[in-house]
Coordinates of C-alpha atoms in Angstrom, one line a residue:
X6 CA 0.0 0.0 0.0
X7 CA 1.0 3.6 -0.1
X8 CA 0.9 5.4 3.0
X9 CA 0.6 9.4 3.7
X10 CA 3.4 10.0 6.3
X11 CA 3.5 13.4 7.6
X12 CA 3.9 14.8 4.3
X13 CA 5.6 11.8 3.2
X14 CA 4.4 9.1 0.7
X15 CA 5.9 5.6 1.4
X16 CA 5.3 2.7 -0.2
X17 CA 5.5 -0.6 2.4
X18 CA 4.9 -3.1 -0.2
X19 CA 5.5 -7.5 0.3
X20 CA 9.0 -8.2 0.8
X21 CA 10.0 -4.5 1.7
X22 CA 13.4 -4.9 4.4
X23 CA 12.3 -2.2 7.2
X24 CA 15.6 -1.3 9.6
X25 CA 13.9 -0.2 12.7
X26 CA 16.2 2.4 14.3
X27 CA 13.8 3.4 17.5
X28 CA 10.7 4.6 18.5
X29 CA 8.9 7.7 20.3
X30 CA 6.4 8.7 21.4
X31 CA 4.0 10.5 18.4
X32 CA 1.6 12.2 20.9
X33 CA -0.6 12.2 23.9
X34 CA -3.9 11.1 24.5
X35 CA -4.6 12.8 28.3
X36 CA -7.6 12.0 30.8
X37 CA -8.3 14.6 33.7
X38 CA -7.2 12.7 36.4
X39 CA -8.9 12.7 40.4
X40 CA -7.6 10.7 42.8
X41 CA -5.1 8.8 40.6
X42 CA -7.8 7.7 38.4
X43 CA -9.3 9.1 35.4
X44 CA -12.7 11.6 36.3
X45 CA -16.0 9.9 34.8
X46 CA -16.5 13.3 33.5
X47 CA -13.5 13.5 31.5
X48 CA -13.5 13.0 28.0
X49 CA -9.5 12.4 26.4
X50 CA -8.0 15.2 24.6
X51 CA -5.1 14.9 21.9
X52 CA -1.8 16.6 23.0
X53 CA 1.1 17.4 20.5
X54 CA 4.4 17.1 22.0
X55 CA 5.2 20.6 22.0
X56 CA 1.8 21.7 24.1
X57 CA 2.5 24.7 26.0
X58 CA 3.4 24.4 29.9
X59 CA 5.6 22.8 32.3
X60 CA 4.8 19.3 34.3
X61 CA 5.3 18.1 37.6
X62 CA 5.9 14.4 37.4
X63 CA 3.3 12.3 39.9
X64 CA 5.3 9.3 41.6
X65 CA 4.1 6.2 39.9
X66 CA 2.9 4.1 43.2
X67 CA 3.5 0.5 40.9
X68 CA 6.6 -1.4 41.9
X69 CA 9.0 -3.1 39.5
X70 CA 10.1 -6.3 40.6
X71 CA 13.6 -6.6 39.3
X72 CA 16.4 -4.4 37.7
X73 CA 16.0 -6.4 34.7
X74 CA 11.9 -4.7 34.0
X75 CA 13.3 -0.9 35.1
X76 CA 16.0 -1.3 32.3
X77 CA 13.5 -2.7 29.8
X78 CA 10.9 0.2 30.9
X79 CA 12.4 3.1 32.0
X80 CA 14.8 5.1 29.9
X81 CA 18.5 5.1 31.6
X82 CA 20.7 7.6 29.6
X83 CA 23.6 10.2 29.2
X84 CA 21.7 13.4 29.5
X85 CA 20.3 15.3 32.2
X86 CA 17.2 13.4 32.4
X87 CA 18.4 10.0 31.8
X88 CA 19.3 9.2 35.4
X89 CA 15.9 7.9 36.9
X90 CA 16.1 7.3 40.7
X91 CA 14.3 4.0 42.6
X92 CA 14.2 3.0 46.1
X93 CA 13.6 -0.4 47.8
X94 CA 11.8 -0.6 50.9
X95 CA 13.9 -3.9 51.9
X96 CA 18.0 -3.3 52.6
X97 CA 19.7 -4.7 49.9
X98 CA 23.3 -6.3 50.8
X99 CA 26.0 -6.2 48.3
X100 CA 29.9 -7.6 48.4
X101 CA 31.1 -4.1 49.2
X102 CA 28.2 -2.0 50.6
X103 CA 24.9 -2.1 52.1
X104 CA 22.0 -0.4 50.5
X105 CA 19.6 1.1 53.2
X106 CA 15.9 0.6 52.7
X107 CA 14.3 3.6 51.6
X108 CA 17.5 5.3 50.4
X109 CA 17.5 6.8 46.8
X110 CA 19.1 5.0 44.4
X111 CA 20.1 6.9 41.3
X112 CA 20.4 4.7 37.7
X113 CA 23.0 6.3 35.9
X114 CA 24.0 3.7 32.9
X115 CA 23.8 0.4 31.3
X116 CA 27.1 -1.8 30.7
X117 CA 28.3 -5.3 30.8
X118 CA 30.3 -6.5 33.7
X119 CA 32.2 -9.8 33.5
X120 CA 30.0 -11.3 31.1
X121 CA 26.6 -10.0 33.2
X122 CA 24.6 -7.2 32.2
X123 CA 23.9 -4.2 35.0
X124 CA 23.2 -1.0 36.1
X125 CA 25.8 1.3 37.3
X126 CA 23.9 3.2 40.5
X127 CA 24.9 5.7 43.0
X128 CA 24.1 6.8 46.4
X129 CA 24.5 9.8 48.3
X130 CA 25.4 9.7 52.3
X131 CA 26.8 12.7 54.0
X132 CA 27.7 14.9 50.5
X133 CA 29.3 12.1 49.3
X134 CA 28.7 9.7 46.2
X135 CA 29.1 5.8 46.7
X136 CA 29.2 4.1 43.5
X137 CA 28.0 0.6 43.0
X138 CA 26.6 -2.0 40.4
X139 CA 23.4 -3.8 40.6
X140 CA 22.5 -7.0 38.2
X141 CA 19.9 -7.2 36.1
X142 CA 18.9 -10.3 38.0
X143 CA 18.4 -8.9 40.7
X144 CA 14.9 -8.8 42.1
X145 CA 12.7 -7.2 44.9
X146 CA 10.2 -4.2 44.8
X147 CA 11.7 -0.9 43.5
X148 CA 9.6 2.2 43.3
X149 CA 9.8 5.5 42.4
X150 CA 11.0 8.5 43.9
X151 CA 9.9 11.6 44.3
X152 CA 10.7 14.0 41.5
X153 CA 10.6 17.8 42.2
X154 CA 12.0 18.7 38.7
X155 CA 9.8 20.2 36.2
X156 CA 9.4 19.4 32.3
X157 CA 7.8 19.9 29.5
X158 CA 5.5 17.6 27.9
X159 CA 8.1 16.8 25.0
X160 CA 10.4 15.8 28.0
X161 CA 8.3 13.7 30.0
X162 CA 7.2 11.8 26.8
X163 CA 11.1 10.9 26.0
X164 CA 11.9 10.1 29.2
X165 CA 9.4 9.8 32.0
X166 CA 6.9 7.3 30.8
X167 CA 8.1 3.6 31.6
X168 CA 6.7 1.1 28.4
X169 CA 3.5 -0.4 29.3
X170 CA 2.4 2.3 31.8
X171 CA 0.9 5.2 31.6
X172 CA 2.4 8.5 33.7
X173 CA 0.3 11.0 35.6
X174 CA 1.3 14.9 35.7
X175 CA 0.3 18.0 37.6
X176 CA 0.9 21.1 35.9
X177 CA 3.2 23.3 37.2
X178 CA 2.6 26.6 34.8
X179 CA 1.0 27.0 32.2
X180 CA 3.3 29.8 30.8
X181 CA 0.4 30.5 28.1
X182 CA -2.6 32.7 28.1
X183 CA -6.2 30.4 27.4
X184 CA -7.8 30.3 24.5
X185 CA -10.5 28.5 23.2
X186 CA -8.6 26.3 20.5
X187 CA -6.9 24.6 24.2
X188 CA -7.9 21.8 24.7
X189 CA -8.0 21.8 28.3
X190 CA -10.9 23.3 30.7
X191 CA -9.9 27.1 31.5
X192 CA -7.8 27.7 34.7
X193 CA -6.9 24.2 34.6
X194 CA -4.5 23.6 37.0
X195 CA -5.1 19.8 38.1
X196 CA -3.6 16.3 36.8
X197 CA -3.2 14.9 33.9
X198 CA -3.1 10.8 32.9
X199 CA -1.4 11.0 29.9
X200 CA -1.4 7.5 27.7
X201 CA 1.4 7.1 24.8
X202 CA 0.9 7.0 21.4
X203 CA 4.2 5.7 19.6
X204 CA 5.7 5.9 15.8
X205 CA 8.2 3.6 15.0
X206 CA 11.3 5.1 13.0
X207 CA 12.7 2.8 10.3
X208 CA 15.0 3.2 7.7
X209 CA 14.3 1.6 3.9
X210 CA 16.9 0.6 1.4
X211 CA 16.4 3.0 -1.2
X212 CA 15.3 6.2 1.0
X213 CA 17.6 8.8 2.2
X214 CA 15.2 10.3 4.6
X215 CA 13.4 8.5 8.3
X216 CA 10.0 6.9 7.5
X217 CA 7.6 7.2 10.7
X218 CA 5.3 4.3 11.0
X219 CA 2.4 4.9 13.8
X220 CA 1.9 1.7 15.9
X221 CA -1.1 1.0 15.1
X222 CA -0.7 0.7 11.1
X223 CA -2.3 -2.6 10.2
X224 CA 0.8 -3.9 8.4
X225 CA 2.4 -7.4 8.9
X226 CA 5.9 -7.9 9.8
X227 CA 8.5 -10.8 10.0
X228 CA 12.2 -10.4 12.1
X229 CA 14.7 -11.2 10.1
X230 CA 17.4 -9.5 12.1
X231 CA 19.7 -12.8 12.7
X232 CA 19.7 -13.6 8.6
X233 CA 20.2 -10.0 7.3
X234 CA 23.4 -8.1 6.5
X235 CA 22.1 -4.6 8.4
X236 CA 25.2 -3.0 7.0
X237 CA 23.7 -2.0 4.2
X238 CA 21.5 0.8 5.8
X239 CA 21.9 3.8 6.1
X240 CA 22.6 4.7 10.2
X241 CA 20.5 7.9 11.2
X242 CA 22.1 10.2 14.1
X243 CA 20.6 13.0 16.0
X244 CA 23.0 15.5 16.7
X245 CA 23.6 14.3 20.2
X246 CA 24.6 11.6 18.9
X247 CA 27.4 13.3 16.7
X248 CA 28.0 15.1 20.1
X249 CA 29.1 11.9 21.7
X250 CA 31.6 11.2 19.3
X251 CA 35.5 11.3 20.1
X252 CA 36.7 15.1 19.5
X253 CA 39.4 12.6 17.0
X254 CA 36.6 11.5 14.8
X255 CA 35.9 15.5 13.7
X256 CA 35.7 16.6 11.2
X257 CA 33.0 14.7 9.6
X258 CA 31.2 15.2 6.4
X259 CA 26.9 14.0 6.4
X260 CA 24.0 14.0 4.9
X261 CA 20.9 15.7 6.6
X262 CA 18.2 13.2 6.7
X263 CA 15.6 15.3 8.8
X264 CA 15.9 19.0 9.0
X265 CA 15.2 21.4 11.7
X266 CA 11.9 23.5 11.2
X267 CA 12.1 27.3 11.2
X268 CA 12.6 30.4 9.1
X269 CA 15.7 31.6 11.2
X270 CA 19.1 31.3 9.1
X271 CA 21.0 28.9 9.6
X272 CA 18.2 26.7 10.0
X273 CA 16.6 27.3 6.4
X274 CA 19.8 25.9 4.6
X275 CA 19.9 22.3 6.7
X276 CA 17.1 20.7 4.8
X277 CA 16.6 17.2 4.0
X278 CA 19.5 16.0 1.4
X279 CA 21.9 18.7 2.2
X280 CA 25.5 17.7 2.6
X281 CA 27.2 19.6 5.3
X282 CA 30.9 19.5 6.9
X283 CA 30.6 19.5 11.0
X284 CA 34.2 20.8 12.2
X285 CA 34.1 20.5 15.8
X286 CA 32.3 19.7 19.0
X287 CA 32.8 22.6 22.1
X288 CA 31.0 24.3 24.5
X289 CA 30.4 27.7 24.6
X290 CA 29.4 30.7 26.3
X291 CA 26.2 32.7 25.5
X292 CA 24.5 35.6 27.2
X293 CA 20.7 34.5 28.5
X294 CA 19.1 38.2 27.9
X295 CA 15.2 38.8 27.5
X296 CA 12.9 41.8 26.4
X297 CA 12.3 44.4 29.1
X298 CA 8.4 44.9 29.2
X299 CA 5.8 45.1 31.6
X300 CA 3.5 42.9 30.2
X301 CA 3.7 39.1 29.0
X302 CA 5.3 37.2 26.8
X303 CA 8.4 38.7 26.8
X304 CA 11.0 37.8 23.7
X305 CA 14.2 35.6 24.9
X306 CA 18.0 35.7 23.3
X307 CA 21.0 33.7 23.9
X308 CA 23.8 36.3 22.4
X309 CA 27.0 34.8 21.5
X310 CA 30.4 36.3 23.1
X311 CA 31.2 37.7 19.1
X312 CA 28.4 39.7 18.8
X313 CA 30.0 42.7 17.8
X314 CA 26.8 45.4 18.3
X315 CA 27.7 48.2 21.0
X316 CA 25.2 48.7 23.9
X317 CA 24.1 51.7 26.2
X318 CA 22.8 51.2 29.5
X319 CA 19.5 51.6 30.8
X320 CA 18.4 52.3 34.5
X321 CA 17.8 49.0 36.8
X322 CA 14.7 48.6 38.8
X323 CA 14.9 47.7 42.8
X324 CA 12.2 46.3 44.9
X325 CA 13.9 46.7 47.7
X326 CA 16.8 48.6 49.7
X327 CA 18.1 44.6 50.1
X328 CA 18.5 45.0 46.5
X329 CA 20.3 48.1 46.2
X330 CA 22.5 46.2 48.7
X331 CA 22.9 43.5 46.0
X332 CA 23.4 45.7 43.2
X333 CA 26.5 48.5 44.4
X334 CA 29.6 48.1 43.5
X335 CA 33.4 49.0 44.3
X336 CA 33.7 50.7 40.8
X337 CA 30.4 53.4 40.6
X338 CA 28.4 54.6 43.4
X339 CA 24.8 53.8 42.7
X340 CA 22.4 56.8 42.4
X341 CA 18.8 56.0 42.6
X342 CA 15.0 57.5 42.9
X343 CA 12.6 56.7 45.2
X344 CA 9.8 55.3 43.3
X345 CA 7.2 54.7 46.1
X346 CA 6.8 55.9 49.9
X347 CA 7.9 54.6 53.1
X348 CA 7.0 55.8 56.4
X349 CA 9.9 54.3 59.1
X350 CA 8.6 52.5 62.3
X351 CA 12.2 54.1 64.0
X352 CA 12.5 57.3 64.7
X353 CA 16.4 56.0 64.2
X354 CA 15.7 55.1 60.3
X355 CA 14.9 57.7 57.5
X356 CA 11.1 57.5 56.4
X357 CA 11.1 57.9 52.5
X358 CA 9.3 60.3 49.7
X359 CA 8.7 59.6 46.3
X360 CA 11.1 61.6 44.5
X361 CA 14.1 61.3 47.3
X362 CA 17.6 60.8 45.6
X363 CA 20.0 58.3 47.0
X364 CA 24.0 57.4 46.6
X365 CA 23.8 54.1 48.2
X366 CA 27.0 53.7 50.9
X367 CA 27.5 50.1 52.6
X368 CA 25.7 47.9 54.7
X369 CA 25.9 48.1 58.4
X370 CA 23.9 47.2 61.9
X371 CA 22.3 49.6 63.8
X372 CA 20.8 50.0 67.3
X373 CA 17.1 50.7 67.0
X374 CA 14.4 51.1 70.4
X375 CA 11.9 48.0 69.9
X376 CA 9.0 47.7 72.2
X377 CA 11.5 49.9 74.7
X378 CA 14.5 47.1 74.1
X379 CA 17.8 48.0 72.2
X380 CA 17.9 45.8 69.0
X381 CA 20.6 45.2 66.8
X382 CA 19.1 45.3 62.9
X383 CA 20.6 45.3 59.3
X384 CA 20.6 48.9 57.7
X385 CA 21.4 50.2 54.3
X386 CA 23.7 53.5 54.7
X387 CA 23.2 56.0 52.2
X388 CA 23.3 59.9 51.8
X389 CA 20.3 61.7 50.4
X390 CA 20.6 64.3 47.4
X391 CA 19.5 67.4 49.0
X392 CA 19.5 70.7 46.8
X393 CA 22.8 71.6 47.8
X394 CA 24.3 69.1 49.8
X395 CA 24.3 65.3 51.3
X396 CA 22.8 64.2 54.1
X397 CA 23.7 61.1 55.9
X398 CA 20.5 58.5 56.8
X399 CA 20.1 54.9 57.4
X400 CA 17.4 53.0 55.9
X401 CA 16.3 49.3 56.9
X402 CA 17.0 46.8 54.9
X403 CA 13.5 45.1 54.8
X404 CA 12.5 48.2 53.7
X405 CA 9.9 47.2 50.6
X406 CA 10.2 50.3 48.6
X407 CA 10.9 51.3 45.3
X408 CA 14.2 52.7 43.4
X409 CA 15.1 53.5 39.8
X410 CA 18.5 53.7 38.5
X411 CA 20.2 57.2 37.7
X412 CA 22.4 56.6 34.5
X413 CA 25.2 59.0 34.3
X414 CA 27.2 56.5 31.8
X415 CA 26.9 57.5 28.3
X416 CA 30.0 54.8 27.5
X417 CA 28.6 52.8 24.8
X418 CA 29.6 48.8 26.1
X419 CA 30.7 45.8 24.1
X420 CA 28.9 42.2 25.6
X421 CA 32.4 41.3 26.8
X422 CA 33.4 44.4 28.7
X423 CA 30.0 44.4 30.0
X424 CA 30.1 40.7 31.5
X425 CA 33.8 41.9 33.0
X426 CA 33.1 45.2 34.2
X427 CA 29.6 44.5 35.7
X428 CA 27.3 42.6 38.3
X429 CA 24.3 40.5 35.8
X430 CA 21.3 41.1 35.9
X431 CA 21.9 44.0 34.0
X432 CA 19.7 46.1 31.5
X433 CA 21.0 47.8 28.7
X434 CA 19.3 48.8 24.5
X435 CA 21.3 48.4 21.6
X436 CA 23.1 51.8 20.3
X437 CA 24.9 50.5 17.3
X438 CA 23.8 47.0 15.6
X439 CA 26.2 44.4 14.7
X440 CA 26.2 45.2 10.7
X441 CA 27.7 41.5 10.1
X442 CA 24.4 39.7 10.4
X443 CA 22.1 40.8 7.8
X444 CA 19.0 41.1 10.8
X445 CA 20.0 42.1 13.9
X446 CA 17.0 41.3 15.8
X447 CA 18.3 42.8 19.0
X448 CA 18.1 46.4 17.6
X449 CA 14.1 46.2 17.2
X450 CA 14.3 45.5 21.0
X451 CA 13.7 48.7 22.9
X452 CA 15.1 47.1 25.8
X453 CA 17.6 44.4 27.2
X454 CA 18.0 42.7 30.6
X455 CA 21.2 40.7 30.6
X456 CA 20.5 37.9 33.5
X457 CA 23.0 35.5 33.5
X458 CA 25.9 33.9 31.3
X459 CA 25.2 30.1 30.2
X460 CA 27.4 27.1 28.8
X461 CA 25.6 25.3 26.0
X462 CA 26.8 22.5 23.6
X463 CA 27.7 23.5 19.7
X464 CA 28.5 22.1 16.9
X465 CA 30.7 24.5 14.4
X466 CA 28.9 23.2 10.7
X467 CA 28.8 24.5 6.9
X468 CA 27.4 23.8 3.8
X469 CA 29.5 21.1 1.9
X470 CA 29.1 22.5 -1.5
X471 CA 30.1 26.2 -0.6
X472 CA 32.0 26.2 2.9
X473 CA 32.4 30.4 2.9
X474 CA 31.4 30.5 5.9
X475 CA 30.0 28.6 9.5
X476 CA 27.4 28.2 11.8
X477 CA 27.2 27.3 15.3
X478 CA 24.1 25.0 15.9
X479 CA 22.8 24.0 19.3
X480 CA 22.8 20.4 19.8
X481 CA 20.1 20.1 22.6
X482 CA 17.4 22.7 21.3
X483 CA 17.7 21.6 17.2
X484 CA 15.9 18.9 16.2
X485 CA 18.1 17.5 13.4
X486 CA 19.5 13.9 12.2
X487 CA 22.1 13.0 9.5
X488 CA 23.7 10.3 8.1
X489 CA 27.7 10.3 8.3
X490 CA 29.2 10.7 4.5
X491 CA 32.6 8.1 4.0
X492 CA 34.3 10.9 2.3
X493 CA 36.3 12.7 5.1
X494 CA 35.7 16.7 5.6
X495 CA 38.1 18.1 3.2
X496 CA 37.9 21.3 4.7
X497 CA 40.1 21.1 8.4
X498 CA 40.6 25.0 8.8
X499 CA 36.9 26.5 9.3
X500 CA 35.2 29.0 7.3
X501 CA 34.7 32.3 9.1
X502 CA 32.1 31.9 11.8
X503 CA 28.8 33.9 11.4
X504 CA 27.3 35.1 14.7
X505 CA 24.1 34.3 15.4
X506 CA 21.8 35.6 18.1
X507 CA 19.3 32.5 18.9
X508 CA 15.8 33.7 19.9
X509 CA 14.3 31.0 22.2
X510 CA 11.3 30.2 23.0
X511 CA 8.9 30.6 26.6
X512 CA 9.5 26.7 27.3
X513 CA 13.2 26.6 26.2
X514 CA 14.0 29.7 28.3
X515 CA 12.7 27.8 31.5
X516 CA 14.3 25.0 30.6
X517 CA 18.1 27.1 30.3
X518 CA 17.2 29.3 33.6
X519 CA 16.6 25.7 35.8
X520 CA 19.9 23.9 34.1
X521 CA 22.0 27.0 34.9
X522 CA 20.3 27.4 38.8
X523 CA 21.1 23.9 39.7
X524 CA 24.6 24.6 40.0
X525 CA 24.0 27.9 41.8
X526 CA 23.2 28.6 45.3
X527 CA 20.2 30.2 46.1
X528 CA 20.5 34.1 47.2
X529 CA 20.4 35.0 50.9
X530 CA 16.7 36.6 51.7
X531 CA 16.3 40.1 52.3
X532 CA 16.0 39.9 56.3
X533 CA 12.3 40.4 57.5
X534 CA 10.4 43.0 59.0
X535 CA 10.1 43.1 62.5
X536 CA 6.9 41.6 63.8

């Protein structure tokens, strides 16, 4: 028969040799879910992969019963999310340590030791990690831990629904205004039961693209996997795949077999067929920046370090005096506005007008009369602007206020001297765009707030055919698969790199902000207000 693919015609006709090379996930069929069961007033809903919102993962309260069914159901992998974590409410005694019952178990991989298949794991006592193997054959009742992470619904279908069994998610935030094309009841905020629907991906002998085959095609099949030279395929990658190669194996010529979607150059030249040259595997370092705006959505930007536009500043926005505290530095005194009132409960501490100019000094403690008692309490010294002179006051640091920035910096700022010389988050417009990329979408943006610097994962690519110049391409955020070409990549020097300033979406921008946090500690809070 001939079958409508996406798009795609394929023809599965009697004796056709099908390479299977995975399957996902193709959607979501989801029931509103009360009590861990599906609501009888609930009908299902469809759910693409990419539907707006991030997930909290409910723990699935179904035991496995050996190693051997979570390797065969739960995806164990090298990224972030591939490192599930069980726990066993028996101890479990091993030649060289002694698992505790009810401690967390994380899975991190899958390898062969002495001839038996099992799962490297890893516990955590006292800050430390203890590393251990457990065998496939080993059996007892493992469940799930609780997961505090959140994800999108693409995530949680790739990684966070065992085979067989279906997963149940709360939503965490919804990051999208309703409408009435969503499927979901407005102000939903409840669980979902979401049930898999899966495409197989195959590979067919005279095809140079993937063919996706939805489960439940009504096509017979025969395994013929022991009698059939599979060499003869073509072997699909995704570019983390290419990303896990040995930096030796670069650089690398292939052939793109699925191209990324969007308008956005470079991702208009990799289309399907297209033969490219992919230099190098690195990371690098990008500037997470989004729109200043009152009012939602806001546009988000990862700018490269060689983006070569000049920036003015623009004046910072403080909550609170505890910020002020955050914000000065050793090399300006920081001159600010008082945006909104505060009357002082201390005859000690300045009350403050809308209007009152600051230069913010250090902080310090000082002695204020509480309920007739002497207390010691974190102050913010600063001197007020008067007409013609300074005056020194003291202003708590609980205080909730309200300060705007005074610029008196006209220097116009490169990203690099900016990510020396100052303290992120830091807003800023563009005052000369960089006349090397033919749109500069930053210069449309009235204005900027740098919030943090990032370390992604790039590939450094060009076009086979006409290597004048290359493109950096995320390998976690494109969508992308080739085939490697046996011819090697002629070209070992690079074509000149071409910046490119990514524009990311609401989802993606979450996603960046929460890998970036993990490694970060938390910021003090501002100290209360005295009860």
């Amino acid at each position: 028969s001939i079958y409508e693919m996406f798009g795609n015609e394929c023809c599965l006709s009697t004796g056709e040799v099908i390479k299977v090379i995975g399957f996902k996930i193709n959607k979501l069929i989801a029931s509103i879910c009360e009590n861990n069961e599906v609501s009888r007033f609930s009908a299902k809903v469809e759910l693409p992969l990419n539907f707006p919102g991030l997930y909290k993962v409910v723990t699935d309260k179904t035991p496995y019963v050996s190693i051997e069914e979570i390797t065969r159901k739960v995806s164990i992998g090298p990224t972030r999310f591939g490192h599930p974590c069980f726990y066993s409410p028996e101890d479990i005694k091993l030649a060289n340590i002694t698992i505790k019952h009810g401690e967390q178990i994380t899975f991190n991989s899958v390898e062969e030791v002495n001839g038996t298949m099992a799962v490297n794991c890893g516990v955590v006592r006292n800050n430390q990690s203890h590393s251990f193997t457990l065998p496939f054959s080993q059996e007892g009742e493992f469940y799930e831990c609780e997961d505090d992470q959140i994800y999108t619904l693409k995530e949680i279908a790739e990684w966070k629904i065992p085979k067989c069994r279906n997963r149940i998610v709360k939503l965490s935030n919804t990051l999208h205004t309703w409408d009435s094309s969503n499927p979901l009841p407005e102000n939903f905020d409840g669980c979902l039961i979401l049930t898999p629907v899966y495409e197989v991906q195959a590979v067919m002998k005279f095809r140079k693209d993937i063919v996706h085959i939805l489960s439940d095609l009504d096509v017979e099949v025969k395994d013929i996997t022991d009698c059939y030279d599979i060499s003869s395929f073509l072997q699909p990658l995704s570019l983390e795949d290419v990303f896990e190669r040995t930096s030796k194996e670069f650089p690398m010529a292939a052939e793109i077999m699925e191209g990324p979607s969007g308008s956005q150059k470079p991702y208009n030249l990799l289309y399907t067929g297209k033969e490219i040259i992919i230099y190098k595997k690195y990371q690098a370092t990008r500037v997470l920046a989004s729109e200043i705006r009152s009012d939602s959505p806001k546009r988000h930007f990862l700018i490269p370090m060689s983006y070569k536009g000049k920036f003015k500043r623009r004046p910072r926005e403080f909550p609170t005096a505890y910020d002020l505290e955050i914000a000065r530095s050793e090399k300006e005194q920081l001159h600010v506005v008082a945006t909104k009132a505060f009357d002082s409960p201390h005859k000690e501490l300045f009350s403050v007008s809308v209007g009152d100019q600051f230069l913010v000094q250090q902080c310090q403690t000082s002695e204020v009369l509480y309920e007739g008692r002497k207390k010691l309490i974190d102050v913010l010294a600063c001197e007020q602007i008067l007409s013609d002179t300074y005056k020194k006051v003291l202003l708590p640091m609980y205080m909730e206020g309200g300060f705007v920035e005074v610029i008196h910096d006209k220097k116009q700022y490169q990203l690099s001297e900016i990510c020396k010389e100052f303290r992120l988050p830091f807003n800023v417009k563009v005052s000369v765009r960089d006349l090397s990329i033919e749109e500069d979408v930053l210069a449309a943006v009235p204005g900027l707030q740098f919030e943090e610097e990032i370390t992604d994962s790039y590939l450094l690519i060009s076009s086979a055919s006409s290597p004048v110049e290359s493109w950096e391409i995320p390998v976690y955020r494109l969508n992308m698969s080739v085939h490697l070409l046996s011819k090697d990549g002629q070209t070992v020097v690079p074509p000149v790199t071409k910046t490119t300033v990514e524009e990311i979406s609401e989802e993606q921008y979450y996603m960046v902000r929460r890998y970036e946090n993990q490694t970060l500690h938390p910021p003090p809070r501002p100290p209360k207000k005295p009860a």
